[in-house]
Short mmCIF file of C-alpha atoms in Angstrom, two decimals:
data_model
loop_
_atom_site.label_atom_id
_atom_site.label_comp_id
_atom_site.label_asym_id
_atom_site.label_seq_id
_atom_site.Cartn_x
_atom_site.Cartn_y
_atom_site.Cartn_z
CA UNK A 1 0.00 0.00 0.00
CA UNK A 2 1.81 3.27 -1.23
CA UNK A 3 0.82 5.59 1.33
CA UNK A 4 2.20 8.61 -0.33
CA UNK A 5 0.58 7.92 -3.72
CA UNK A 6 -2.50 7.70 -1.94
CA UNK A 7 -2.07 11.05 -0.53
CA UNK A 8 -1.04 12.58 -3.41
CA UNK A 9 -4.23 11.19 -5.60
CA UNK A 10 -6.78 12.11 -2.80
CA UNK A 11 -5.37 15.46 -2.32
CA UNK A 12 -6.02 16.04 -6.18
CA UNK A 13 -9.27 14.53 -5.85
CA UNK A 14 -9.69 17.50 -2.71
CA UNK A 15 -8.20 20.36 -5.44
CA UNK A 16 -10.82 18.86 -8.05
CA UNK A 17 -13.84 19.11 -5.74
CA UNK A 18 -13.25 22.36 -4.50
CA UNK A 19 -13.41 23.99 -7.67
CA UNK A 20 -17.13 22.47 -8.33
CA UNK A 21 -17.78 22.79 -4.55
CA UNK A 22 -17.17 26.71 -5.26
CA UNK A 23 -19.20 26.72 -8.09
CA UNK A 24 -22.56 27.03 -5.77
CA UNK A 25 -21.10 30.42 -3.91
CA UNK A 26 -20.50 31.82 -7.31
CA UNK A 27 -24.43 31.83 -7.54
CA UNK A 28 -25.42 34.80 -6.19
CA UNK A 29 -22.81 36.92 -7.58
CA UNK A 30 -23.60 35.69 -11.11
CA UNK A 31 -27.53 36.29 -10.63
CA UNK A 32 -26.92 39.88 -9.92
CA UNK A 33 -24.22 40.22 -12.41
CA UNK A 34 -26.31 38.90 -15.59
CA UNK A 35 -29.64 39.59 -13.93
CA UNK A 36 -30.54 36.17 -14.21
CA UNK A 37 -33.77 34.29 -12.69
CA UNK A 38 -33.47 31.18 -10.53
CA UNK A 39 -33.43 28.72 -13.05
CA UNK A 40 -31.09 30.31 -15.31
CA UNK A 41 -28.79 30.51 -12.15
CA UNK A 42 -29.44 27.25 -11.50
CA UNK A 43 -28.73 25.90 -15.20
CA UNK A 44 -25.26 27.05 -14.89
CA UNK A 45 -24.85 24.15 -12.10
CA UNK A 46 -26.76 21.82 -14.41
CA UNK A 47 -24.33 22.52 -17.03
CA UNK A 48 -21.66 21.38 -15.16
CA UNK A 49 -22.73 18.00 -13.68
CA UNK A 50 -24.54 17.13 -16.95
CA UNK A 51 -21.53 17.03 -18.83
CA UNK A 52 -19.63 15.25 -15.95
CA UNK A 53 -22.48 12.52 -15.80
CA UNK A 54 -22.41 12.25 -19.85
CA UNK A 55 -18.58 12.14 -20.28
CA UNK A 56 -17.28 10.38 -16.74
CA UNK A 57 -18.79 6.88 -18.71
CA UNK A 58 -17.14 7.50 -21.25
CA UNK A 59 -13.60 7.96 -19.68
CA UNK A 60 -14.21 5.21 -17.38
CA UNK A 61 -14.79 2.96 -20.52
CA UNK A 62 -11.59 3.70 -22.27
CA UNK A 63 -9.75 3.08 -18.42
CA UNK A 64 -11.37 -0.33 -18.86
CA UNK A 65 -9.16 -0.89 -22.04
CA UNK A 66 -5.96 1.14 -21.63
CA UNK A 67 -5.48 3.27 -18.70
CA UNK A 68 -4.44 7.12 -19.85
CA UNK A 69 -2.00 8.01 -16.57
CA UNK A 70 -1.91 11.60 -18.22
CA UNK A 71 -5.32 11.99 -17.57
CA UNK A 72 -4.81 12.22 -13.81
CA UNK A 73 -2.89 15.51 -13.99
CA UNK A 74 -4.38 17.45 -16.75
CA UNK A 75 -7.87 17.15 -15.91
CA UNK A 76 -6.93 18.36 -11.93
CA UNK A 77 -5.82 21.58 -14.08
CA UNK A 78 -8.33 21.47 -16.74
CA UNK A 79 -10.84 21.29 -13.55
CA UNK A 80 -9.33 24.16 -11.81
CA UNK A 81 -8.22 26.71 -14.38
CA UNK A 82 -11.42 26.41 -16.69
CA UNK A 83 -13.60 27.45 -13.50
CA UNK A 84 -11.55 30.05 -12.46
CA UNK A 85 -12.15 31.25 -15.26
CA UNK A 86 -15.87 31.85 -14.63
CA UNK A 87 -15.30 35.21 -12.75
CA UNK A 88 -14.06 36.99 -16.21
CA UNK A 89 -16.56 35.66 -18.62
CA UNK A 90 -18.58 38.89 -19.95
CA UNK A 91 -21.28 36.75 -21.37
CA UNK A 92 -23.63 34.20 -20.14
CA UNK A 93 -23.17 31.60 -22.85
CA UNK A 94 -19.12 32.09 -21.69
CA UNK A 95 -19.68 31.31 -18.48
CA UNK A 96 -22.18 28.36 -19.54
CA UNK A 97 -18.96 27.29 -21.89
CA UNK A 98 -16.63 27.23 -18.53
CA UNK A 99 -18.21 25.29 -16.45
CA UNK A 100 -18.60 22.48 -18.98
CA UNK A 101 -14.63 22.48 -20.09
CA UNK A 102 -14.23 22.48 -16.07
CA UNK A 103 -16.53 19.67 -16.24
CA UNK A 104 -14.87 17.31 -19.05
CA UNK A 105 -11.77 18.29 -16.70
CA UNK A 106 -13.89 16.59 -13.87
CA UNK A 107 -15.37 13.88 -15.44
CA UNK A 108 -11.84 12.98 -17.12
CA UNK A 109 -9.92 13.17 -14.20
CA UNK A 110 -12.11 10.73 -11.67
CA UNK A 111 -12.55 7.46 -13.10
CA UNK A 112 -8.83 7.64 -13.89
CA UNK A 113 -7.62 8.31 -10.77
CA UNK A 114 -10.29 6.11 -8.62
CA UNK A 115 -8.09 3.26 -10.93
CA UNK A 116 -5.17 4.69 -9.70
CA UNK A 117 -5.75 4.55 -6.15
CA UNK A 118 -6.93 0.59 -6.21
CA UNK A 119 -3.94 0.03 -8.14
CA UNK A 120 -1.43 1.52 -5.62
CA UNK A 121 -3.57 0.25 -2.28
CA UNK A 122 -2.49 -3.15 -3.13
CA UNK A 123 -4.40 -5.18 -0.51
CA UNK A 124 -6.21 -2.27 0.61
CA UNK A 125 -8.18 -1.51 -1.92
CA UNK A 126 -11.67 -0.39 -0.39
CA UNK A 127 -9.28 1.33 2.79
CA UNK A 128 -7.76 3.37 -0.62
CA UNK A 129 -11.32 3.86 -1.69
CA UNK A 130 -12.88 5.43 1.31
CA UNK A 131 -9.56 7.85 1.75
CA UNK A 132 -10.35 8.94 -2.07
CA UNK A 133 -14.13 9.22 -1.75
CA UNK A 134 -13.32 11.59 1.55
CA UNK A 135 -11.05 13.83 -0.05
CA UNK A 136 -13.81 14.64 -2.44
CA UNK A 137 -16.01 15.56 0.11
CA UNK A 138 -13.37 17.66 2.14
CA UNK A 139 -12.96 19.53 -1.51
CA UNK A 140 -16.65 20.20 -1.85
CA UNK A 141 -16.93 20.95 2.05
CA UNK A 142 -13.80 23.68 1.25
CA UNK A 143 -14.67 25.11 -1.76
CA UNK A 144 -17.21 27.10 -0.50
CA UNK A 145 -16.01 28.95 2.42
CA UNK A 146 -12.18 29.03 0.19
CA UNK A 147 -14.11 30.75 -2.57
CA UNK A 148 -16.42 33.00 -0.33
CA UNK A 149 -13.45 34.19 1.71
CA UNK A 150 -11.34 34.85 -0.94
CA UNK A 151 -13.96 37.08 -3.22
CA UNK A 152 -14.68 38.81 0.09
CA UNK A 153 -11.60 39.41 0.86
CA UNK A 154 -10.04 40.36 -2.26
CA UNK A 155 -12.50 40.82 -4.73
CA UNK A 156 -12.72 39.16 -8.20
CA UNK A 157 -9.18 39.24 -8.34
CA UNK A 158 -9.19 36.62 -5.65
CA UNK A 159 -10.28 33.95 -7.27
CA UNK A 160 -6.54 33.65 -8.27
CA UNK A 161 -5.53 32.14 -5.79
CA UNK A 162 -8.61 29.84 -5.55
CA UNK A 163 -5.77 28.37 -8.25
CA UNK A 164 -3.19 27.59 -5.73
CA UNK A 165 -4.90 24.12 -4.57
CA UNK A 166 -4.77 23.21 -8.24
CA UNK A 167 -1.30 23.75 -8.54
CA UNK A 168 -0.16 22.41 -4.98
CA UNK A 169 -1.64 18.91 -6.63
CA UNK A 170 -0.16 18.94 -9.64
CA UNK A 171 3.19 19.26 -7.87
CA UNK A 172 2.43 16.93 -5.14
CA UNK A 173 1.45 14.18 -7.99
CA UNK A 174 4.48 15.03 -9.99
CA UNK A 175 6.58 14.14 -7.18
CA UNK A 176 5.21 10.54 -6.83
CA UNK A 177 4.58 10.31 -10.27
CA UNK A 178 6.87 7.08 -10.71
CA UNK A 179 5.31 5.12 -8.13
CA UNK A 180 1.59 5.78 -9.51
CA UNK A 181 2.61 4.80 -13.20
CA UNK A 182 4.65 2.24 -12.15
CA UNK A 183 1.57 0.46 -9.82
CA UNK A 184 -0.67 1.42 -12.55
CA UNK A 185 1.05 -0.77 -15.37
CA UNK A 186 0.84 -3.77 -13.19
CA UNK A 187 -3.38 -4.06 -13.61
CA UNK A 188 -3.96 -6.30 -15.48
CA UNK A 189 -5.64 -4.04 -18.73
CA UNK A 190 -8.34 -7.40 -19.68
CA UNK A 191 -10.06 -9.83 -17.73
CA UNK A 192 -11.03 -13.06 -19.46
CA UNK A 193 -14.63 -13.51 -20.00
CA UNK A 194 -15.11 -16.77 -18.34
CA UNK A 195 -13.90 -15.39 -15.33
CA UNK A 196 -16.28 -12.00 -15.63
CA UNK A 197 -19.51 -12.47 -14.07
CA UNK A 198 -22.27 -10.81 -16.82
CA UNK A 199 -23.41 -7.38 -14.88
CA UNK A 200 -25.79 -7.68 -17.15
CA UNK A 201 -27.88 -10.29 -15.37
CA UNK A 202 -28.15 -7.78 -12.65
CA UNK A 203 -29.09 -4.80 -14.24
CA UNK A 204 -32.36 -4.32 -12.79
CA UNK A 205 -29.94 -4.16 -9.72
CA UNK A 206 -27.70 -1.34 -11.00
CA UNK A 207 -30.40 0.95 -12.42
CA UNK A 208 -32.35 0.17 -8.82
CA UNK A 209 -28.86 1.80 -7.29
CA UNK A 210 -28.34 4.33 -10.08
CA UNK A 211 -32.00 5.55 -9.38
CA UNK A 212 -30.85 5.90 -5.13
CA UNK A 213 -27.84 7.73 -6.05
CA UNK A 214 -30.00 9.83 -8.15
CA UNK A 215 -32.65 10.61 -5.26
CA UNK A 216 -29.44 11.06 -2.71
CA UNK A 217 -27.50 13.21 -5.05
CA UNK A 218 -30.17 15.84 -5.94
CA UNK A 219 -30.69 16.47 -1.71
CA UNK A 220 -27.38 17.10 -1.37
CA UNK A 221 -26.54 19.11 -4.30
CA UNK A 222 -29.85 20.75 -3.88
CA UNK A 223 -29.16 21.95 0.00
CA UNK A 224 -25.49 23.13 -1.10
CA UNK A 225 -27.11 25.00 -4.37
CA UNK A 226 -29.94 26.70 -2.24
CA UNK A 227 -29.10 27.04 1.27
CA UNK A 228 -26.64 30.17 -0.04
CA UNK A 229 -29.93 31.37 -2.21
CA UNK A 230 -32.43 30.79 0.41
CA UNK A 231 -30.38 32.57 3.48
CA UNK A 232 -29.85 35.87 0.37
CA UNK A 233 -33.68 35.39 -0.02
CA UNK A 234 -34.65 35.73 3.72
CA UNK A 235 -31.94 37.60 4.94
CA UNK A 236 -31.20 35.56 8.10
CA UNK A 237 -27.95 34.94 7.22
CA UNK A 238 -24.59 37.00 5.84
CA UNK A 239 -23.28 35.61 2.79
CA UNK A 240 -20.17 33.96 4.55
CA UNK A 241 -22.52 32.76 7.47
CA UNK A 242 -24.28 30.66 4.70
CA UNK A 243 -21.24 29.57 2.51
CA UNK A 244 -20.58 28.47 6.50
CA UNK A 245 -23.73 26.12 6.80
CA UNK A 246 -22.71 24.26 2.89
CA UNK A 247 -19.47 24.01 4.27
CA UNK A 248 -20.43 22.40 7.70
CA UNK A 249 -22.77 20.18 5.33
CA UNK A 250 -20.14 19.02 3.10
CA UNK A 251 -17.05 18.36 6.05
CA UNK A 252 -19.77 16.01 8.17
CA UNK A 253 -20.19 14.55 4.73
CA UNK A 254 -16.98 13.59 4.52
CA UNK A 255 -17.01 11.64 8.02
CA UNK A 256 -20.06 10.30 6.57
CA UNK A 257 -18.57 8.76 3.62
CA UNK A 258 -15.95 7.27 6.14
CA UNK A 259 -18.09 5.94 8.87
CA UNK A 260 -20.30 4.72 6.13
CA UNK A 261 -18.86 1.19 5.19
CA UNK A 262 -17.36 0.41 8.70
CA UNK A 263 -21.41 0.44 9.95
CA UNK A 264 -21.98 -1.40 7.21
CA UNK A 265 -19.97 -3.91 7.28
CA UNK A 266 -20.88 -4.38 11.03
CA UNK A 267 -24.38 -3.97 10.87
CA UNK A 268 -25.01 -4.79 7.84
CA UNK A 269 -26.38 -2.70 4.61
CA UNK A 270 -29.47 -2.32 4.88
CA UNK A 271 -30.03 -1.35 8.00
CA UNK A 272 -27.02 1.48 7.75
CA UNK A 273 -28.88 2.84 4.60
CA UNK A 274 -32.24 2.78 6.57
CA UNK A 275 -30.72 4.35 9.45
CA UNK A 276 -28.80 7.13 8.33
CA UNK A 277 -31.63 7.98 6.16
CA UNK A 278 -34.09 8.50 8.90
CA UNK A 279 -31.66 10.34 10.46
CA UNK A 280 -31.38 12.25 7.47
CA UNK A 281 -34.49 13.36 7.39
CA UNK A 282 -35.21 14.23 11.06
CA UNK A 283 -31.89 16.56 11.16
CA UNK A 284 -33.12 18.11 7.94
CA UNK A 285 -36.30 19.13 10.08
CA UNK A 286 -34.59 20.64 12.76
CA UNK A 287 -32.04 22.66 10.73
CA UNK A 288 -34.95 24.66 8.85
CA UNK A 289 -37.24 25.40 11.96
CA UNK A 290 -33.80 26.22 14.07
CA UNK A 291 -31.29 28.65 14.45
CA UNK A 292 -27.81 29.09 15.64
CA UNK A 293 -26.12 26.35 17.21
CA UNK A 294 -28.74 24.57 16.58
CA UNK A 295 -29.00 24.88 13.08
CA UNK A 296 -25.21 24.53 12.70
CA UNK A 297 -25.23 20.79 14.66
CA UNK A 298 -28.54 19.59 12.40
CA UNK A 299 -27.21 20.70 8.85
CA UNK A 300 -23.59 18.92 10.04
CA UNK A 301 -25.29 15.83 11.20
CA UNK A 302 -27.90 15.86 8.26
CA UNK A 303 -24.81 15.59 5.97
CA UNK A 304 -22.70 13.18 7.52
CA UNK A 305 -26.23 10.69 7.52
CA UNK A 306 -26.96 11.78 3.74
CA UNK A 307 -23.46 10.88 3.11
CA UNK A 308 -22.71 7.45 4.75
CA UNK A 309 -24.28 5.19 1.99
CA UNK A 310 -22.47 6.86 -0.69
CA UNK A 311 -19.20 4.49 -0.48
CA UNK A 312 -21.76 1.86 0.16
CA UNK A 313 -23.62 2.23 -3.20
CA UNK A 314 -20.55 2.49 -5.12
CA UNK A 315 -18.91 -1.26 -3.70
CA UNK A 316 -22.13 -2.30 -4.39
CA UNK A 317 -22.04 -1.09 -8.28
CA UNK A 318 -18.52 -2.61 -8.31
CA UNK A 319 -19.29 -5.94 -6.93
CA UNK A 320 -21.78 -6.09 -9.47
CA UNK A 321 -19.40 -5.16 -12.48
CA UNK A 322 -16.11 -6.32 -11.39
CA UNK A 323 -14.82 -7.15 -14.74
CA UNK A 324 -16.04 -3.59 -15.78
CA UNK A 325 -14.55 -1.27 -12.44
CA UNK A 326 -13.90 1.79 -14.83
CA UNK A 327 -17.32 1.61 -16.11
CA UNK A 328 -18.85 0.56 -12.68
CA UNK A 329 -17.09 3.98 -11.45
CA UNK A 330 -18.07 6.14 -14.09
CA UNK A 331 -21.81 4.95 -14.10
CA UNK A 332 -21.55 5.48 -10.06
CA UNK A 333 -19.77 9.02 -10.28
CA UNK A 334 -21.35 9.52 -13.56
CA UNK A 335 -25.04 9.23 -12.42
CA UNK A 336 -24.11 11.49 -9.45
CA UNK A 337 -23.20 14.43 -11.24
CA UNK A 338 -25.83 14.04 -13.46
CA UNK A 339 -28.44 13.71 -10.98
CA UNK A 340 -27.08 16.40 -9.05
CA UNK A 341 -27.46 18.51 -12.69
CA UNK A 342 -30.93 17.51 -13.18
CA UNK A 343 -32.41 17.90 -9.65
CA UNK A 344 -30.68 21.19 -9.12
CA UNK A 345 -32.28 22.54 -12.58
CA UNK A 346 -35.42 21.00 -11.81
CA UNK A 347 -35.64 22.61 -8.05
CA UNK A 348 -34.72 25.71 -9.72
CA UNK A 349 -37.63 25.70 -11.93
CA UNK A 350 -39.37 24.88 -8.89
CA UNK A 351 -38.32 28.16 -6.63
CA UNK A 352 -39.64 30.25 -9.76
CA UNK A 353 -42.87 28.96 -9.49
CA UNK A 354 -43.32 28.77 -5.72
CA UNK A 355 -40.42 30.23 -4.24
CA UNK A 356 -37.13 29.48 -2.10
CA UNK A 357 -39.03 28.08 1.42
CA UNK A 358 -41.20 25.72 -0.40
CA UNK A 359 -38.05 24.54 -2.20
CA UNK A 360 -35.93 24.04 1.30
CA UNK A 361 -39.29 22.31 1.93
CA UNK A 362 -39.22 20.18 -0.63
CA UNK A 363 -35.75 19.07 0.17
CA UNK A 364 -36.35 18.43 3.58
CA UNK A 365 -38.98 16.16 2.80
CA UNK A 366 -37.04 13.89 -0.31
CA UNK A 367 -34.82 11.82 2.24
CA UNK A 368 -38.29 10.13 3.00
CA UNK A 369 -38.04 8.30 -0.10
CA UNK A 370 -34.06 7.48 0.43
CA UNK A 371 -35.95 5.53 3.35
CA UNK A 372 -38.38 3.87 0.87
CA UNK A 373 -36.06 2.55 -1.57
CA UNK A 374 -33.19 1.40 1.06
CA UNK A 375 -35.70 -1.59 2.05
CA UNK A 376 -35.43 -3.14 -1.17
CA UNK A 377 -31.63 -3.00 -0.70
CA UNK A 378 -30.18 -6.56 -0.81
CA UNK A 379 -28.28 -7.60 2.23
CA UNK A 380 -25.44 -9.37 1.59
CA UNK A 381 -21.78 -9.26 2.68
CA UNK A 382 -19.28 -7.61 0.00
CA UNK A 383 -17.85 -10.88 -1.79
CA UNK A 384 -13.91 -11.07 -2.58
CA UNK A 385 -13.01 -9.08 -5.98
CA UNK A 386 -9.31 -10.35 -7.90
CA UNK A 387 -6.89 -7.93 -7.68
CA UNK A 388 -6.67 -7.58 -11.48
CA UNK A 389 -10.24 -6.36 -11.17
#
């Protein structure tokens, strides 16, 4: 298990995330700036995770039959410099245009690297996993509060140095760049069919998990989209004060995503999915009809339940394409950008018509049907996957 590899790929992953993480802050400014209406706004986040759901396939098809190394490094940058990039656009239709190159950036760099990481966690391959899958969610807990801080501070000419995480990776994976390329070469690029198991004899069980990471996606892209709207809306809240609450969400994510398969392995599945979704839902409660402390323990807590099946759902994809991991990651990651996309355009079309509380409503109330769909989840332990897998 190459510890430092590990490090280095996870803390890309982190530089990768906080750029779309920062994306949601970015709202409010770019409302005013174009004069846009909510779902407008909201289509700019659609953009972005449509073309991450479309094209993250895609790349994690051609992994499946030669792995591109180089795609590691240039879509961190890609990712980072394309959104920066969003503060100078004069146009609409530019900005539109930058947050799709940011997300081919995305979508290229994440199947590539989650091969990376299993190939240099020998062993260790779901501990390598779970490290990965957190540093996304520390980058989408960061970018937020990075990006709000910074424009605050500094003005549009801060968003500079929202850069400097970008970079920082870039160097820290060029320094164990051997090691990664090195591991990487050793998978085995072609598994022979007898030995594949047809995912195709369980694809009523993949869409059934596609469709739960669809319904868990759009409530937690949806609070970190709207929260910042909904606190401008009602004036509760200062901007960083809100950019506070998405941040809060996202970090308690991230202990989510690691709690979420040591529960599950001990109490099984199911009941961790059923759980933490009921949890989900009551913390959601409290965090709209609260305030203060109050409202800052609920929206933490809320994410780190939304968040614990996550690494769950995606071993579960695996298992059931382990021939196929590339593809198995890119329809997981894939279908969670996209979702997020969809339900975030979809909400926004919703706050037109009826406003921003019956949206935070609305999303309080979704987690009900995480619930639902968890009891169809089949229970059964996580079976061995080869190495060349």
């Amino acid at each position: 298990m190459h510890r430092k590899s590990i490090l280095a790929i996870t803390l890309a992953h982190v530089s990768v995330d906080i750029q779309t993480g920062s994306l949601a802050v970015l709202l409010p400014l770019l409302l005013s700036t174009f004069n846009l209406n909510y779902a407008a706004a909201a289509a700019i986040i659609t953009a972005n995770n449509i073309i991450i759901a479309v094209a993250q396939p895609l790349f994690g098809i051609l992994g499946d039959h030669k792995s591109y190394k180089w795609m590691v490094p240039v879509g961190c940058l890609l990712t980072g410099a394309a959104m920066v990039s969003v503060l100078w656009q004069p146009y609409y239709g530019l900005v539109l245009a930058a947050v799709i190159l940011s997300g081919i950036g995305s979508a290229m760099f994440h199947p590539e690297a989650l091969s990376r990481i299993r190939a240099v966690s020998g062993a260790k391959a779901t501990s390598g996993t779970s490290f990965f899958f957190s540093g996304g969610n520390v980058g989408f807990a960061l970018g937020p509060i990075f990006a709000t801080v910074l424009l605050e501070r500094l003005g549009k000419a801060g968003g500079l140095l929202m850069l400097l995480p970008t970079l920082l990776a870039a160097v820290l994976l060029w320094t164990q760049w051997e090691t990664i390329a090195q591991q990487g070469a050793k998978k085995a690029k072609t598994v022979a069919a007898s030995a594949v198991r047809p995912w195709q004899a369980a694809a009523g069980l993949v869409a059934f998990l596609m469709l739960l990471i669809t319904l868990r996606s759009t409530v937690v892209t949806g609070l970190q989209s709207f929260i910042p709207l909904y606190f401008h809306h009602t004036g509760d809240l200062n901007r960083e004060a809100a950019a506070f609450l998405v941040t809060l969400l996202a970090i308690c994510g991230a202990a989510g995503t690691l709690t979420g398969g040591l529960l599950a392995d001990r109490y099984g599945r199911k009941l961790t999915m059923a759980t933490t979704a009921l949890l989900g839902l009551g913390f959601l409660y409290v965090f709209l009809h609260s305030s203060g402390i109050v409202q800052m323990a609920a929206i933490g807590l809320a994410g780190a339940s939304l968040s614990a099946a996550w690494p769950i759902i995606v071993v579960m994809i695996q298992e059931t394409m382990p021939g196929n991991v590339g593809l198995a990651s890119g329809l997981s990651l894939g279908t969670a950008y996209g979702a997020s996309g969809l339900g975030v355009g979809i909400l926004g079309s919703f706050a037109d018509a009826f406003g921003l509380p019956a949206t935070m409503q609305l999303l309080t109330l979704l987690p009900t049907g995480i619930f639902l769909m968890t009891l169809f989840v089949p229970e059964r332990r996580a079976k061995a996957v080869a190495a060349t897998d």
